[in-house]
mmCIF file of C-alpha atoms in Angstrom:
data_model
loop_
_atom_site.group_PDB
_atom_site.id
_atom_site.type_symbol
_atom_site.label_atom_id
_atom_site.label_comp_id
_atom_site.label_asym_id
_atom_site.label_seq_id
_atom_site.Cartn_x
_atom_site.Cartn_y
_atom_site.Cartn_z
ATOM 1 C CA MET A 1 69.645 5.645 -31.825
ATOM 2 C CA GLU A 2 71.524 4.130 -34.962
ATOM 3 C CA THR A 3 74.403 3.582 -33.134
ATOM 4 C CA VAL A 4 76.022 3.157 -29.826
ATOM 5 C CA THR A 5 78.286 5.546 -28.282
ATOM 6 C CA LYS A 6 79.618 4.754 -24.783
ATOM 7 C CA PRO A 7 80.103 7.773 -23.062
ATOM 8 C CA THR A 8 83.834 8.368 -22.771
ATOM 9 C CA ASN A 9 85.731 8.225 -19.220
ATOM 10 C CA CYS A 10 82.670 7.194 -17.277
ATOM 11 C CA PRO A 11 83.268 4.690 -14.811
ATOM 12 C CA PRO A 12 81.036 1.960 -14.065
ATOM 13 C CA LEU A 13 76.523 3.240 -13.588
ATOM 14 C CA ILE A 14 74.880 2.987 -10.985
ATOM 15 C CA LEU A 15 71.277 4.456 -11.313
ATOM 16 C CA ALA A 16 69.626 5.899 -7.498
ATOM 17 C CA SER A 17 66.139 4.758 -8.380
ATOM 18 C CA THR A 18 62.969 2.252 -10.221
ATOM 19 C CA SER A 19 61.683 5.132 -12.337
ATOM 20 C CA PRO A 20 61.025 3.393 -15.371
ATOM 21 C CA ARG A 21 60.821 6.219 -16.997
ATOM 22 C CA ARG A 22 64.622 7.384 -16.369
ATOM 23 C CA LYS A 23 66.304 3.824 -17.355
ATOM 24 C CA GLU A 24 64.340 4.259 -20.515
ATOM 25 C CA LEU A 25 65.748 7.166 -20.569
ATOM 26 C CA LEU A 26 69.003 6.324 -20.156
ATOM 27 C CA GLN A 27 68.940 3.035 -21.853
ATOM 28 C CA GLY A 28 67.636 4.875 -24.759
ATOM 29 C CA LEU A 29 71.097 7.001 -24.646
ATOM 30 C CA GLY A 30 72.986 3.641 -25.245
ATOM 31 C CA LEU A 31 74.030 3.146 -21.638
ATOM 32 C CA ASP A 32 75.184 0.187 -18.733
ATOM 33 C CA PHE A 33 74.211 0.554 -16.073
ATOM 34 C CA GLN A 34 72.478 -1.202 -12.673
ATOM 35 C CA VAL A 35 69.111 -0.042 -10.913
ATOM 36 C CA MET A 36 69.205 0.442 -8.019
ATOM 37 C CA ALA A 37 66.181 1.395 -4.988
ATOM 38 C CA PRO A 38 67.681 4.449 -2.769
ATOM 39 C CA GLY A 39 64.619 3.510 -0.816
ATOM 40 C CA VAL A 40 64.801 6.722 0.378
ATOM 41 C CA ASP A 41 61.196 7.653 2.538
ATOM 42 C CA GLU A 42 60.530 11.114 0.512
ATOM 43 C CA GLU A 43 57.972 11.069 3.536
ATOM 44 C CA GLY A 44 60.010 11.474 6.053
ATOM 45 C CA PHE A 45 61.841 14.604 4.799
ATOM 46 C CA GLN A 46 60.383 17.941 6.353
ATOM 47 C CA ILE A 47 61.335 19.394 3.375
ATOM 48 C CA GLN A 48 57.684 20.755 2.494
ATOM 49 C CA ALA A 49 58.715 24.780 3.254
ATOM 50 C CA LEU A 50 61.301 24.514 1.099
ATOM 51 C CA PRO A 51 60.919 25.608 -2.154
ATOM 52 C CA PRO A 52 59.649 23.040 -4.942
ATOM 53 C CA GLN A 53 63.334 23.382 -7.047
ATOM 54 C CA GLU A 54 64.933 22.720 -3.352
ATOM 55 C CA GLN A 55 62.862 19.952 -2.968
ATOM 56 C CA ALA A 56 63.213 18.384 -5.661
ATOM 57 C CA VAL A 57 67.128 18.539 -5.518
ATOM 58 C CA PHE A 58 67.523 17.493 -1.769
ATOM 59 C CA LEU A 59 65.485 14.210 -2.291
ATOM 60 C CA SER A 60 68.116 13.300 -5.089
ATOM 61 C CA LYS A 61 71.101 14.555 -3.351
ATOM 62 C CA GLU A 62 68.921 12.017 -0.506
ATOM 63 C CA LYS A 63 68.802 9.142 -2.599
ATOM 64 C CA ALA A 64 72.309 10.122 -4.800
ATOM 65 C CA MET A 65 73.832 9.616 -1.283
ATOM 66 C CA ALA A 66 72.393 5.910 0.067
ATOM 67 C CA ILE A 67 74.005 4.244 -2.876
ATOM 68 C CA ALA A 68 76.746 6.060 -2.733
ATOM 69 C CA LYS A 69 77.723 5.508 0.039
ATOM 70 C CA SER A 70 78.377 1.665 0.351
ATOM 71 C CA HIS A 71 79.654 2.141 -3.856
ATOM 72 C CA PRO A 72 81.659 4.586 -3.777
ATOM 73 C CA ASP A 73 83.437 3.755 -7.003
ATOM 74 C CA HIS A 74 80.352 4.085 -9.210
ATOM 75 C CA LEU A 75 79.275 7.123 -10.445
ATOM 76 C CA VAL A 76 75.918 7.107 -8.745
ATOM 77 C CA ILE A 77 73.326 9.493 -10.715
ATOM 78 C CA ALA A 78 69.627 10.543 -8.582
ATOM 79 C CA SER A 79 66.083 12.522 -10.044
ATOM 80 C CA ASP A 80 63.247 13.538 -8.348
ATOM 81 C CA THR A 81 60.755 14.760 -10.079
ATOM 82 C CA VAL A 82 58.456 17.355 -8.042
ATOM 83 C CA VAL A 83 54.692 18.595 -9.798
ATOM 84 C CA PHE A 84 53.850 22.338 -8.508
ATOM 85 C CA CYS A 85 50.918 24.574 -9.129
ATOM 86 C CA ASN A 86 48.872 26.854 -7.518
ATOM 87 C CA GLY A 87 51.433 27.322 -4.878
ATOM 88 C CA SER A 88 51.642 23.068 -3.966
ATOM 89 C CA VAL A 89 53.748 20.722 -4.989
ATOM 90 C CA LEU A 90 51.075 17.643 -6.237
ATOM 91 C CA GLY A 91 52.340 14.054 -5.891
ATOM 92 C CA LYS A 92 51.494 10.592 -7.171
ATOM 93 C CA PRO A 93 47.856 10.063 -6.213
ATOM 94 C CA LYS A 94 47.386 7.927 -3.968
ATOM 95 C CA ASP A 95 43.898 7.054 -5.160
ATOM 96 C CA THR A 96 41.376 6.839 -8.464
ATOM 97 C CA GLU A 97 39.988 10.083 -6.802
ATOM 98 C CA ASP A 98 42.995 11.778 -5.759
ATOM 99 C CA ALA A 99 43.837 11.451 -9.429
ATOM 100 C CA PHE A 100 40.321 13.835 -9.699
ATOM 101 C CA GLN A 101 41.393 16.890 -8.059
ATOM 102 C CA MET A 102 44.851 16.540 -9.359
ATOM 103 C CA LEU A 103 43.680 16.344 -13.478
ATOM 104 C CA SER A 104 41.132 19.490 -12.493
ATOM 105 C CA GLN A 105 44.302 21.645 -10.396
ATOM 106 C CA LEU A 106 46.015 20.585 -14.002
ATOM 107 C CA GLN A 107 43.623 20.755 -16.382
ATOM 108 C CA GLY A 108 43.072 24.280 -18.779
ATOM 109 C CA ASN A 109 46.068 25.513 -16.231
ATOM 110 C CA HIS A 110 49.661 25.403 -15.900
ATOM 111 C CA HIS A 111 52.255 24.099 -13.657
ATOM 112 C CA ILE A 112 55.463 23.285 -14.394
ATOM 113 C CA VAL A 113 57.942 20.102 -13.550
ATOM 114 C CA TYR A 114 60.267 20.794 -11.232
ATOM 115 C CA SER A 115 63.806 17.577 -11.616
ATOM 116 C CA GLY A 116 66.192 17.891 -9.770
ATOM 117 C CA ILE A 117 69.489 15.797 -10.354
ATOM 118 C CA THR A 118 72.219 14.231 -8.216
ATOM 119 C CA LEU A 119 75.576 12.929 -9.208
ATOM 120 C CA ALA A 120 77.427 10.955 -6.849
ATOM 121 C CA TYR A 121 81.537 9.691 -7.142
ATOM 122 C CA GLN A 122 84.334 9.655 -4.438
ATOM 123 C CA ASN A 123 81.574 11.379 -2.434
ATOM 124 C CA GLN A 124 81.498 14.047 -4.314
ATOM 125 C CA LEU A 125 77.872 14.985 -4.990
ATOM 126 C CA VAL A 126 77.460 17.388 -8.154
ATOM 127 C CA SER A 127 73.854 18.883 -8.101
ATOM 128 C CA ASP A 128 71.342 20.646 -10.475
ATOM 129 C CA PHE A 129 67.440 21.512 -11.266
ATOM 130 C CA LEU A 130 65.308 23.241 -14.884
ATOM 131 C CA GLY A 131 62.239 23.412 -14.157
ATOM 132 C CA THR A 132 59.608 23.172 -17.358
ATOM 133 C CA THR A 133 56.565 24.882 -17.383
ATOM 134 C CA VAL A 134 53.966 23.074 -19.042
ATOM 135 C CA TRP A 135 49.757 24.104 -20.384
ATOM 136 C CA MET A 136 47.323 21.049 -20.031
ATOM 137 C CA LYS A 137 44.174 21.835 -21.667
ATOM 138 C CA PRO A 138 40.797 22.661 -20.599
ATOM 139 C CA LEU A 139 38.369 19.049 -18.854
ATOM 140 C CA THR A 140 35.516 18.260 -18.135
ATOM 141 C CA SER A 141 35.381 15.866 -16.038
ATOM 142 C CA GLU A 142 35.041 13.341 -17.713
ATOM 143 C CA GLU A 143 36.931 13.178 -19.817
ATOM 144 C CA ILE A 144 39.125 14.216 -16.796
ATOM 145 C CA HIS A 145 37.534 10.428 -15.193
ATOM 146 C CA ARG A 146 37.952 8.746 -18.589
ATOM 147 C CA TYR A 147 41.890 9.625 -18.570
ATOM 148 C CA ILE A 148 41.540 7.715 -15.390
ATOM 149 C CA GLN A 149 40.101 4.406 -16.558
ATOM 150 C CA THR A 150 43.326 4.141 -18.722
ATOM 151 C CA GLN A 151 45.195 3.734 -15.049
ATOM 152 C CA GLU A 152 47.964 5.493 -16.762
ATOM 153 C CA PRO A 153 48.180 8.181 -13.966
ATOM 154 C CA MET A 154 47.757 6.355 -10.894
ATOM 155 C CA ASP A 155 51.758 5.888 -10.563
ATOM 156 C CA LYS A 156 52.301 9.791 -11.581
ATOM 157 C CA ALA A 157 53.626 12.854 -9.751
ATOM 158 C CA GLY A 158 50.731 15.323 -11.235
ATOM 159 C CA ALA A 159 48.635 12.325 -11.934
ATOM 160 C CA TYR A 160 50.395 12.959 -15.810
ATOM 161 C CA ALA A 161 52.223 10.589 -18.039
ATOM 162 C CA ILE A 162 53.472 13.794 -20.511
ATOM 163 C CA GLN A 163 54.562 10.660 -22.977
ATOM 164 C CA GLY A 164 51.497 8.507 -22.554
ATOM 165 C CA TYR A 165 47.857 9.150 -24.359
ATOM 166 C CA GLY A 166 48.701 12.423 -21.643
ATOM 167 C CA SER A 167 50.104 13.873 -24.358
ATOM 168 C CA LEU A 168 47.060 14.312 -26.334
ATOM 169 C CA LEU A 169 46.163 16.591 -23.159
ATOM 170 C CA ILE A 170 49.173 18.546 -23.225
ATOM 171 C CA GLU A 171 49.198 21.701 -25.851
ATOM 172 C CA LYS A 172 53.155 22.863 -24.947
ATOM 173 C CA ILE A 173 55.488 23.537 -22.784
ATOM 174 C CA ASP A 174 58.522 25.349 -22.311
ATOM 175 C CA GLY A 175 61.950 24.121 -21.638
ATOM 176 C CA CYS A 176 62.842 20.577 -21.489
ATOM 177 C CA TYR A 177 60.497 17.496 -22.656
ATOM 178 C CA PHE A 178 62.771 14.954 -20.488
ATOM 179 C CA ASN A 179 62.670 16.401 -17.492
ATOM 180 C CA VAL A 180 58.687 16.318 -17.412
ATOM 181 C CA MET A 181 59.579 12.925 -18.110
ATOM 182 C CA GLY A 182 61.699 12.478 -15.119
ATOM 183 C CA MET A 183 65.501 13.245 -15.784
ATOM 184 C CA SER A 184 66.402 16.006 -18.424
ATOM 185 C CA THR A 185 69.045 14.681 -20.299
ATOM 186 C CA TYR A 186 70.132 17.636 -21.450
ATOM 187 C CA LEU A 187 71.573 17.980 -17.996
ATOM 188 C CA LEU A 188 72.532 15.062 -16.760
ATOM 189 C CA ASN A 189 75.342 15.471 -19.690
ATOM 190 C CA LYS A 190 75.806 18.564 -18.668
ATOM 191 C CA LEU A 191 76.863 17.378 -14.759
ATOM 192 C CA LEU A 192 78.225 14.756 -16.759
ATOM 193 C CA ASN A 193 80.852 16.348 -18.637
ATOM 194 C CA GLN A 194 81.558 18.391 -15.773
ATOM 195 C CA TRP A 195 83.753 16.067 -15.027
ATOM 196 C CA GLY A 196 85.243 15.136 -17.616
ATOM 197 C CA VAL A 197 82.589 12.336 -19.539
ATOM 198 C CA SER A 198 81.132 12.892 -22.372
ATOM 199 C CA PHE A 199 78.600 10.638 -24.802
ATOM 200 C CA PHE A 200 80.007 11.650 -27.727
ATOM 201 C CA MET B 1 51.292 2.851 -22.227
ATOM 202 C CA GLU B 2 49.367 0.593 -19.297
ATOM 203 C CA THR B 3 46.721 -0.033 -20.772
ATOM 204 C CA VAL B 4 45.692 -0.041 -24.970
ATOM 205 C CA THR B 5 42.533 1.978 -25.270
ATOM 206 C CA LYS B 6 40.947 1.704 -28.948
ATOM 207 C CA PRO B 7 39.681 4.293 -30.114
ATOM 208 C CA THR B 8 35.929 5.249 -30.637
ATOM 209 C CA ASN B 9 34.074 5.074 -34.243
ATOM 210 C CA CYS B 10 37.097 4.728 -35.720
ATOM 211 C CA PRO B 11 37.233 3.905 -39.587
ATOM 212 C CA PRO B 12 40.117 1.974 -40.417
ATOM 213 C CA LEU B 13 43.626 3.910 -40.078
ATOM 214 C CA ILE B 14 46.492 4.922 -43.102
ATOM 215 C CA LEU B 15 49.723 6.754 -41.840
ATOM 216 C CA ALA B 16 51.076 7.571 -45.268
ATOM 217 C CA SER B 17 54.439 7.760 -43.796
ATOM 218 C CA THR B 18 57.578 5.409 -43.911
ATOM 219 C CA SER B 19 58.770 7.910 -40.890
ATOM 220 C CA PRO B 20 60.343 4.947 -38.300
ATOM 221 C CA ARG B 21 59.142 8.076 -36.179
ATOM 222 C CA ARG B 22 55.088 8.905 -36.612
ATOM 223 C CA LYS B 23 54.779 4.928 -36.590
ATOM 224 C CA GLU B 24 56.527 5.165 -33.190
ATOM 225 C CA LEU B 25 54.298 7.436 -31.676
ATOM 226 C CA LEU B 26 51.165 6.021 -33.274
ATOM 227 C CA GLN B 27 51.969 2.967 -32.059
ATOM 228 C CA GLY B 28 52.820 4.381 -29.344
ATOM 229 C CA LEU B 29 48.430 5.191 -29.207
ATOM 230 C CA GLY B 30 48.155 1.924 -29.394
ATOM 231 C CA LEU B 31 46.635 2.604 -32.131
ATOM 232 C CA ASP B 32 46.436 -0.273 -34.957
ATOM 233 C CA PHE B 33 47.501 0.759 -38.445
ATOM 234 C CA GLN B 34 48.810 0.606 -42.043
ATOM 235 C CA VAL B 35 51.613 2.291 -42.847
ATOM 236 C CA MET B 36 51.296 3.338 -46.533
ATOM 237 C CA ALA B 37 54.539 5.021 -48.562
ATOM 238 C CA PRO B 38 52.607 8.190 -50.617
ATOM 239 C CA GLY B 39 55.517 8.296 -53.149
ATOM 240 C CA VAL B 40 54.916 11.820 -53.254
ATOM 241 C CA ASP B 41 58.676 13.810 -54.249
ATOM 242 C CA GLU B 42 58.588 15.797 -51.975
ATOM 243 C CA GLU B 43 60.945 18.663 -54.052
ATOM 244 C CA GLY B 44 58.735 18.013 -56.486
ATOM 245 C CA PHE B 45 57.021 20.630 -56.245
ATOM 246 C CA GLN B 46 57.319 24.856 -56.396
ATOM 247 C CA ILE B 47 56.879 26.185 -52.770
ATOM 248 C CA GLN B 48 60.042 27.031 -51.514
ATOM 249 C CA ALA B 49 57.826 30.317 -52.005
ATOM 250 C CA LEU B 50 55.034 29.680 -49.301
ATOM 251 C CA PRO B 51 55.755 30.976 -45.975
ATOM 252 C CA PRO B 52 57.155 26.957 -44.111
ATOM 253 C CA GLN B 53 54.620 26.255 -42.059
ATOM 254 C CA GLU B 54 52.038 26.980 -45.059
ATOM 255 C CA GLN B 55 55.042 24.210 -47.083
ATOM 256 C CA ALA B 56 55.096 21.418 -44.915
ATOM 257 C CA VAL B 57 50.363 21.733 -44.910
ATOM 258 C CA PHE B 58 50.780 22.190 -48.656
ATOM 259 C CA LEU B 59 53.203 18.676 -48.516
ATOM 260 C CA SER B 60 51.175 16.991 -45.683
ATOM 261 C CA LYS B 61 47.843 17.046 -48.472
ATOM 262 C CA GLU B 62 49.691 16.349 -51.475
ATOM 263 C CA LYS B 63 51.237 12.454 -49.091
ATOM 264 C CA ALA B 64 47.498 11.992 -48.024
ATOM 265 C CA MET B 65 45.712 12.574 -51.454
ATOM 266 C CA ALA B 66 48.549 10.446 -52.744
ATOM 267 C CA ILE B 67 46.921 7.746 -50.533
ATOM 268 C CA ALA B 68 43.080 8.590 -50.135
ATOM 269 C CA LYS B 69 42.808 8.557 -54.213
ATOM 270 C CA SER B 70 42.203 5.274 -53.842
ATOM 271 C CA HIS B 71 41.593 4.799 -50.005
ATOM 272 C CA PRO B 72 38.653 6.714 -49.899
ATOM 273 C CA ASP B 73 36.574 3.959 -46.256
ATOM 274 C CA HIS B 74 39.899 4.510 -45.039
ATOM 275 C CA LEU B 75 41.242 7.696 -42.595
ATOM 276 C CA VAL B 76 44.311 8.562 -44.077
ATOM 277 C CA ILE B 77 46.540 10.291 -41.285
ATOM 278 C CA ALA B 78 50.008 12.166 -43.630
ATOM 279 C CA SER B 79 51.827 14.780 -41.609
ATOM 280 C CA ASP B 80 55.225 16.890 -43.094
ATOM 281 C CA THR B 81 58.522 19.340 -40.614
ATOM 282 C CA VAL B 82 59.861 21.535 -42.393
ATOM 283 C CA VAL B 83 62.828 23.008 -40.354
ATOM 284 C CA PHE B 84 62.924 26.579 -40.271
ATOM 285 C CA CYS B 85 65.692 28.311 -39.245
ATOM 286 C CA ASN B 86 67.862 32.008 -40.028
ATOM 287 C CA GLY B 87 65.617 32.842 -43.096
ATOM 288 C CA SER B 88 65.360 29.311 -44.736
ATOM 289 C CA VAL B 89 64.498 26.101 -44.793
ATOM 290 C CA LEU B 90 65.927 22.701 -43.925
ATOM 291 C CA GLY B 91 65.400 19.279 -45.044
ATOM 292 C CA LYS B 92 67.452 16.714 -44.434
ATOM 293 C CA PRO B 93 71.431 16.375 -45.330
ATOM 294 C CA LYS B 94 72.525 14.550 -48.206
ATOM 295 C CA ASP B 95 76.040 14.370 -46.655
ATOM 296 C CA THR B 96 78.113 15.016 -43.657
ATOM 297 C CA GLU B 97 79.070 18.773 -44.839
ATOM 298 C CA ASP B 98 76.201 19.363 -45.853
ATOM 299 C CA ALA B 99 74.731 17.865 -41.985
ATOM 300 C CA PHE B 100 77.584 20.317 -40.763
ATOM 301 C CA GLN B 101 75.913 23.065 -42.134
ATOM 302 C CA MET B 102 72.961 22.913 -41.074
ATOM 303 C CA LEU B 103 74.267 22.451 -37.212
ATOM 304 C CA SER B 104 76.674 25.070 -37.667
ATOM 305 C CA GLN B 105 73.885 26.603 -38.063
ATOM 306 C CA LEU B 106 71.666 25.498 -35.374
ATOM 307 C CA GLN B 107 74.607 25.349 -32.855
ATOM 308 C CA GLY B 108 74.182 28.747 -30.465
ATOM 309 C CA ASN B 109 70.660 28.984 -32.035
ATOM 310 C CA HIS B 110 66.822 28.707 -32.051
ATOM 311 C CA HIS B 111 65.087 27.694 -34.961
ATOM 312 C CA ILE B 112 60.490 26.609 -35.781
ATOM 313 C CA VAL B 113 59.769 23.503 -36.246
ATOM 314 C CA TYR B 114 56.580 23.977 -37.857
ATOM 315 C CA SER B 115 54.934 20.184 -38.513
ATOM 316 C CA GLY B 116 52.025 20.028 -40.891
ATOM 317 C CA ILE B 117 48.717 17.274 -40.136
ATOM 318 C CA THR B 118 47.010 15.989 -42.515
ATOM 319 C CA LEU B 119 43.398 13.027 -42.029
ATOM 320 C CA ALA B 120 41.506 12.201 -45.250
ATOM 321 C CA TYR B 121 38.750 10.763 -45.427
ATOM 322 C CA GLN B 122 36.022 9.727 -47.585
ATOM 323 C CA ASN B 123 36.412 12.193 -50.393
ATOM 324 C CA GLN B 124 36.728 15.006 -47.108
ATOM 325 C CA LEU B 125 40.231 16.472 -45.886
ATOM 326 C CA VAL B 126 41.029 18.510 -42.840
ATOM 327 C CA SER B 127 45.068 20.200 -41.845
ATOM 328 C CA ASP B 128 46.790 22.588 -39.356
ATOM 329 C CA PHE B 129 49.270 23.131 -38.691
ATOM 330 C CA LEU B 130 51.609 23.538 -35.134
ATOM 331 C CA GLY B 131 54.766 25.724 -35.487
ATOM 332 C CA THR B 132 57.535 24.211 -31.145
ATOM 333 C CA THR B 133 60.786 26.874 -31.412
ATOM 334 C CA VAL B 134 63.900 24.314 -30.612
ATOM 335 C CA TRP B 135 66.966 26.113 -28.760
ATOM 336 C CA MET B 136 70.174 24.063 -29.495
ATOM 337 C CA LYS B 137 73.408 25.041 -27.114
ATOM 338 C CA PRO B 138 76.351 26.363 -28.989
ATOM 339 C CA LEU B 139 78.660 23.330 -30.326
ATOM 340 C CA THR B 140 82.292 23.867 -31.305
ATOM 341 C CA SER B 141 83.040 22.278 -34.873
ATOM 342 C CA GLU B 142 84.648 19.122 -33.144
ATOM 343 C CA GLU B 143 81.040 18.864 -31.694
ATOM 344 C CA ILE B 144 79.098 18.738 -34.114
ATOM 345 C CA HIS B 145 82.476 16.440 -36.291
ATOM 346 C CA ARG B 146 81.245 13.975 -33.202
ATOM 347 C CA TYR B 147 77.406 13.992 -33.483
ATOM 348 C CA ILE B 148 77.604 13.608 -36.715
ATOM 349 C CA GLN B 149 80.282 9.696 -36.162
ATOM 350 C CA THR B 150 76.592 8.634 -34.827
ATOM 351 C CA GLN B 151 75.313 8.758 -38.177
ATOM 352 C CA GLU B 152 71.922 10.076 -36.120
ATOM 353 C CA PRO B 153 71.457 13.650 -37.341
ATOM 354 C CA MET B 154 72.090 11.808 -41.383
ATOM 355 C CA ASP B 155 67.785 11.085 -42.628
ATOM 356 C CA LYS B 156 66.421 13.983 -40.568
ATOM 357 C CA ALA B 157 65.631 17.300 -41.344
ATOM 358 C CA GLY B 158 67.852 20.193 -40.210
ATOM 359 C CA ALA B 159 70.545 17.062 -39.368
ATOM 360 C CA TYR B 160 69.104 16.305 -36.084
ATOM 361 C CA ALA B 161 67.257 14.182 -33.321
ATOM 362 C CA ILE B 162 65.298 15.395 -31.011
ATOM 363 C CA GLN B 163 64.261 12.074 -29.022
ATOM 364 C CA GLY B 164 67.984 10.330 -29.680
ATOM 365 C CA TYR B 165 71.475 11.996 -28.577
ATOM 366 C CA GLY B 166 70.154 14.928 -30.093
ATOM 367 C CA SER B 167 68.403 15.608 -26.607
ATOM 368 C CA LEU B 168 71.829 16.584 -24.975
ATOM 369 C CA LEU B 169 72.026 19.085 -26.872
ATOM 370 C CA ILE B 170 68.698 21.042 -26.889
ATOM 371 C CA GLU B 171 68.268 23.463 -24.584
ATOM 372 C CA LYS B 172 65.107 24.192 -24.688
ATOM 373 C CA ILE B 173 61.335 23.971 -26.246
ATOM 374 C CA ASP B 174 58.329 26.075 -26.982
ATOM 375 C CA GLY B 175 56.025 24.260 -27.867
ATOM 376 C CA CYS B 176 55.001 19.965 -28.275
ATOM 377 C CA TYR B 177 58.346 18.216 -28.474
ATOM 378 C CA PHE B 178 55.717 15.347 -31.062
ATOM 379 C CA ASN B 179 56.044 17.756 -32.886
ATOM 380 C CA VAL B 180 59.625 18.033 -32.883
ATOM 381 C CA MET B 181 59.761 14.121 -32.993
ATOM 382 C CA GLY B 182 57.313 14.975 -36.373
ATOM 383 C CA MET B 183 54.221 14.658 -35.196
ATOM 384 C CA SER B 184 51.796 16.138 -33.014
ATOM 385 C CA THR B 185 50.088 13.615 -30.899
ATOM 386 C CA TYR B 186 48.454 16.368 -29.408
ATOM 387 C CA LEU B 187 47.839 17.966 -32.784
ATOM 388 C CA LEU B 188 46.600 14.663 -34.185
ATOM 389 C CA ASN B 189 43.697 13.985 -31.619
ATOM 390 C CA LYS B 190 42.152 17.471 -32.066
ATOM 391 C CA LEU B 191 41.920 16.978 -36.056
ATOM 392 C CA LEU B 192 40.256 13.448 -35.027
ATOM 393 C CA ASN B 193 37.569 14.861 -32.057
ATOM 394 C CA GLN B 194 37.174 17.020 -35.093
ATOM 395 C CA TRP B 195 35.362 13.938 -36.597
ATOM 396 C CA GLY B 196 33.538 12.433 -33.762
ATOM 397 C CA VAL B 197 37.320 9.950 -32.953
ATOM 398 C CA SER B 198 38.450 10.245 -29.472
ATOM 399 C CA PHE B 199 40.406 7.585 -28.200
ATOM 400 C CA PHE B 200 39.692 7.948 -23.861
#
């Protein structure tokens, strides 16, 4: 990033997420922002019957509202990412065996990553989502075990990181790359533009 | 990157490129390597009649050979990236007017980014390429001027950086993201595997 250009007409920002990937994406755009943990129990909602993209939007709204209620004059940015494969949503692996099961499903197959974004400001909300299709190359059981040994899969939805060693496993994507990383900067910009905020 | 895992069976590495993006990609994989400028005059070859993907492979070979001839016992990694739009190859912009012309072609349109990779080791060469289709959203002249003012376009083929503010302009891609950044880590890994070198 050669020049840091602050967005114009922008209220103070809060990122309602403790994800290091989302923090890194916003920092890469030269933004000043606070990070706050929304403290939302994602397992506590009965949303399994919703389509995966609606689950991602629902959870991004819950995260945004959790912070916005006490910070109405900040612009709150929240995001939620869901990995959808063979008709099921894959969360973060509970242990290495769970990571192995997830990667066994994903290898030699395609899946869809949905990220929902919600912005909250002065009691208004705006939300949207994108879906990105991802193709992972075929992996042997031994290759999956070696990837798990890097520790990279353990805190990631779907048990891989497209920006890390996982990049060696992903043949191609169709959609927005940053959506797979955890938040599409393209979609974030589009939503900010609706509120008159622009980066350059 | 949680754990730095060195590739196994790997000779000392040289990256035959001064591109900060390619250096960053290799560092992100935890690799130890030297950086050397191949000193190849890319304008000096009469390759305009070749298809764009063959131009990228040709130039990656020239870069690899330029370093390999004096470093036969190192594994040399070279890459070349070509942006192909409306039947023409777009290089790095000469000035802001040139950047404006390129971005005017790319906006509201799709283009293909080809990156060729060549590995050289002990007088052997192996090469391959990938193509990634990129869709840029429609931009007004004013938006193009504002993007140029960030300085980001000036040293990039096609006058944009997908990993920077350019991420706000790219609606979607079809292919490998890192191929657009300058070198596909997926393809690099595939080529290294052919020589028995693996990351994990």
